[in-house]
GROMACS .gro file of C-alpha atoms in nm:
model
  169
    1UNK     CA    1   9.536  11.457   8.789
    2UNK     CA    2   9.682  11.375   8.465
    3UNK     CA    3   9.701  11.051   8.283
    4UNK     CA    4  10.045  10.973   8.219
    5UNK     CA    5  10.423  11.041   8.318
    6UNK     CA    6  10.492  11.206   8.680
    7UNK     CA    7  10.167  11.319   8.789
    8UNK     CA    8  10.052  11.235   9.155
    9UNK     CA    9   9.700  11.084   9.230
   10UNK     CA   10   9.519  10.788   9.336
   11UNK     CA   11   9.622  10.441   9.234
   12UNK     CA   12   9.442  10.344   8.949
   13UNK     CA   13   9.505  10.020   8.761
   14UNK     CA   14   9.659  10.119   8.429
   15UNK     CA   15   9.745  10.456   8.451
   16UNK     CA   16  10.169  10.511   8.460
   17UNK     CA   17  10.341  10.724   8.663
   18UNK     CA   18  10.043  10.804   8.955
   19UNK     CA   19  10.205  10.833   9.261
   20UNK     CA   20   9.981  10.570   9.469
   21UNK     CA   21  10.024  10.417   9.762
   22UNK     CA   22  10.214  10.097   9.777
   23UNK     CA   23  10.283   9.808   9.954
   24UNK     CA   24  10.315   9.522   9.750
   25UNK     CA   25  10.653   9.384   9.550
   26UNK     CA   26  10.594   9.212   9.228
   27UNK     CA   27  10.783   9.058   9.051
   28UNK     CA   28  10.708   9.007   8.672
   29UNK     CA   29  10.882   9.137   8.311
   30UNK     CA   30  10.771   9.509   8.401
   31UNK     CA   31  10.895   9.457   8.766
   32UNK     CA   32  11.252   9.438   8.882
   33UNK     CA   33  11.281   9.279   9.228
   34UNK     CA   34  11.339   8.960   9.424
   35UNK     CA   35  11.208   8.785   9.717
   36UNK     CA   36  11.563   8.793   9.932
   37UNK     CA   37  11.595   9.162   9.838
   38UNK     CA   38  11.308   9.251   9.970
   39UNK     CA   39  11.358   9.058  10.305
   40UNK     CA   40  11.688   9.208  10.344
   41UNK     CA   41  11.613   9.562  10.278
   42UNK     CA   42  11.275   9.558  10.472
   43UNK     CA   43  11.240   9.263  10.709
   44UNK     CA   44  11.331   9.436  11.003
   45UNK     CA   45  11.120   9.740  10.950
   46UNK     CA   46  10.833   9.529  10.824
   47UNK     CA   47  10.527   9.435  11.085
   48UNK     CA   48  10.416   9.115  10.890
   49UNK     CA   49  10.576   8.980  10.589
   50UNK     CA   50  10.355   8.749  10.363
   51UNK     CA   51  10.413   8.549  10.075
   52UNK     CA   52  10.174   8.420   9.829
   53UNK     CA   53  10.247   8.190   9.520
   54UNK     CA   54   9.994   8.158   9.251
   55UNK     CA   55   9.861   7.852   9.200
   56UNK     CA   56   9.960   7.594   8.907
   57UNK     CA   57  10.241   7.698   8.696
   58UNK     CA   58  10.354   8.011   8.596
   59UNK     CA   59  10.209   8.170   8.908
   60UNK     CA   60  10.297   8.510   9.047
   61UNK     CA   61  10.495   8.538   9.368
   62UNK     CA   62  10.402   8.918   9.547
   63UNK     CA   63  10.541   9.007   9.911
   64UNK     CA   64  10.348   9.234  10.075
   65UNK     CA   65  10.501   9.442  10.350
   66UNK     CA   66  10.246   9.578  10.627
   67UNK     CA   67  10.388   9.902  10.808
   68UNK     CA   68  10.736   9.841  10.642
   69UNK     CA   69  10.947  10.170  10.691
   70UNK     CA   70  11.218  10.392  10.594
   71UNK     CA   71  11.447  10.542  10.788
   72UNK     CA   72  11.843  10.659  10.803
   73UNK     CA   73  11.959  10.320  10.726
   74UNK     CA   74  11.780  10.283  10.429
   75UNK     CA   75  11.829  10.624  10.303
   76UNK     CA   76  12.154  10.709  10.386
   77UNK     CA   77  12.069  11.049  10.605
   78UNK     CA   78  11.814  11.105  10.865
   79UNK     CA   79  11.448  11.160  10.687
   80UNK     CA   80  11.284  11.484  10.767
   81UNK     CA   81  11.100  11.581  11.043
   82UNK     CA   82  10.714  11.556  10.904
   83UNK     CA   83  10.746  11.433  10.535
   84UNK     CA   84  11.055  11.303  10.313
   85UNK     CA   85  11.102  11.327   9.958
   86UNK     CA   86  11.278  11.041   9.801
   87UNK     CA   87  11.401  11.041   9.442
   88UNK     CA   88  11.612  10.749   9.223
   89UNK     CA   89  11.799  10.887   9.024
   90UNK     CA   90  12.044  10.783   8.778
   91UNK     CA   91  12.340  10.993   8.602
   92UNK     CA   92  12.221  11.041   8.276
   93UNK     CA   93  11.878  11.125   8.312
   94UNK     CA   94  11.785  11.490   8.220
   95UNK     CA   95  11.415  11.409   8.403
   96UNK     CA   96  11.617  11.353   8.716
   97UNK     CA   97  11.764  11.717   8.720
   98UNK     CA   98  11.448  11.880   8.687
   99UNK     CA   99  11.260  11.650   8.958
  100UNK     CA  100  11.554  11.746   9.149
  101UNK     CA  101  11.503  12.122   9.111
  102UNK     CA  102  11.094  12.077   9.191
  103UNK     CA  103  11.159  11.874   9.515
  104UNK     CA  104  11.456  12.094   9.667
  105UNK     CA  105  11.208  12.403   9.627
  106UNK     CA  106  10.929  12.175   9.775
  107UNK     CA  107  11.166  12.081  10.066
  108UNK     CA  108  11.274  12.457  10.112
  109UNK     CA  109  10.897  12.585  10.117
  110UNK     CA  110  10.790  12.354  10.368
  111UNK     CA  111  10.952  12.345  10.706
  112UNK     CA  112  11.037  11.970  10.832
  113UNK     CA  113  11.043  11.835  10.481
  114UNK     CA  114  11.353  11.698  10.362
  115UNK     CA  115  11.473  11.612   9.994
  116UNK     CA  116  11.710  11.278   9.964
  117UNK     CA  117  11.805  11.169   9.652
  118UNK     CA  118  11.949  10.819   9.567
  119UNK     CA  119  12.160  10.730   9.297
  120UNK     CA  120  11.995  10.417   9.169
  121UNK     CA  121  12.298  10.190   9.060
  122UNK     CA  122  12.459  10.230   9.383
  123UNK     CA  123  12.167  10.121   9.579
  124UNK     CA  124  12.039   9.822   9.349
  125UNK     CA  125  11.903   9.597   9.682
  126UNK     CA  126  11.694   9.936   9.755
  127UNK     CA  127  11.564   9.960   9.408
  128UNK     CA  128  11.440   9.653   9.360
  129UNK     CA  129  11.329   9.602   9.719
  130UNK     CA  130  11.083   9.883   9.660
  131UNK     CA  131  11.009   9.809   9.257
  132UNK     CA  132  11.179  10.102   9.081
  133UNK     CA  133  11.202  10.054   8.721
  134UNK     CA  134  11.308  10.371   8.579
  135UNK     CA  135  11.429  10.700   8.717
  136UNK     CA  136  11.326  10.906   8.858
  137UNK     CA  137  11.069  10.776   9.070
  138UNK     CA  138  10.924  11.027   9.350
  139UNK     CA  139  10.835  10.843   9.727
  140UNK     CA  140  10.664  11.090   9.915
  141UNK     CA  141  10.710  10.905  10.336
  142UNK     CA  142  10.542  11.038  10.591
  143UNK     CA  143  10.733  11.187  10.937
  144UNK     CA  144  10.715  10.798  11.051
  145UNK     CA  145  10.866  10.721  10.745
  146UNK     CA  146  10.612  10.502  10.573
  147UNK     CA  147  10.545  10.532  10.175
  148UNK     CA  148  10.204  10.722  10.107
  149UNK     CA  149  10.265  10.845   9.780
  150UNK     CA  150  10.475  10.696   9.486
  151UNK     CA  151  10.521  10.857   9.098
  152UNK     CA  152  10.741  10.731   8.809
  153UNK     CA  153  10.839  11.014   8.617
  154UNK     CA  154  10.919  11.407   8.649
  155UNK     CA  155  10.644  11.555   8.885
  156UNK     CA  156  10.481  11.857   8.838
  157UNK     CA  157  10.600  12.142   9.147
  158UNK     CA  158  10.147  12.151   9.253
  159UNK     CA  159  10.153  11.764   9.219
  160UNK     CA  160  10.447  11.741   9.432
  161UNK     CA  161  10.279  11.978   9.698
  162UNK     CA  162   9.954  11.793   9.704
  163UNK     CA  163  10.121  11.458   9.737
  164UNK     CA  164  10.326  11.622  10.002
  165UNK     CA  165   9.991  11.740  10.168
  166UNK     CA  166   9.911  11.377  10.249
  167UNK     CA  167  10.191  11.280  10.418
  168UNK     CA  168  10.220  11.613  10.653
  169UNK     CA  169   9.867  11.569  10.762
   0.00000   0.00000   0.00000
């Protein structure tokens, strides 16, 4: 595992760009997202919504979504078969060309993996529905589409394939 930009691991608090698995929006000055995105992009797919505001002022507000999914609506094509690879992009990032490269020769190796890649500025409600803040960022869902694995960054072609090992098992 390394310790910083595009690797995929464990979560562990303060180490960027581990792919972990998620399921909790923040919202903050390092988070883009709000509260109505989120419900509008995931409500439906969600099994249990839940919202929590800190106490006194200045508190945080977090949704957390329980079983929330991704499927064709949200992605814009139907996911693959036993994994998905999902990368935001945007159109001038050089990171985003390579990560493309990696994942479309991960998604060609393995048979019922598919590679989708959205364009970041066109799907803002997405984006901050699911707390991207830069590009790319690497989603790894499993064949039920759920989120299991999550990076920031250009991944490494093993990482990828470990990460991807998760999700098909």
């Amino acid at each position: 595992m390394r310790a910083a930009g595009g690797g995929f691991g464990r979560a562990d608090a303060g180490q960027p760009g581990i792919l972990r698995p998620s399921r909790t929006l923040k919202r903050g000055n390092d988070r883009i997202g709000t509260c109505a995105d989120a419900r509008a992009v995931l409500a439906t797919r969600a099994g249990r919504t839940e919202r929590r505001d800190g106490g006194g002022t200045g508190g945080a507000v977090r949704e957390r979504v329980d079983q929330g999914r991704l499927g064709a609506p949200e992605l814009g094509r139907e996911p693959g078969e036993r994994a998905t690879l999902v990368q935001f992009s945007s159109a001038f990032c050089a990171p985003c060309r390579a990560t493309r490269r990696v994942l479309a020769d991960v998604a060609a190796l393995v048979p019922g993996v598919a590679h989708v890649e959205i364009d970041a500025e066109d799907n803002l409600p997405l984006v901050r529905a699911l707390g991207v803040v830069r590009t790319p960022t690497v989603l790894v869902l499993d064949g039920e589409g759920r989120i299991v694995r999550r990076a920031a960054g250009q991944p490494r072609k093993a990482d990828v394939i470990a990460a991807l090992g998760e999700a098909v098992a």
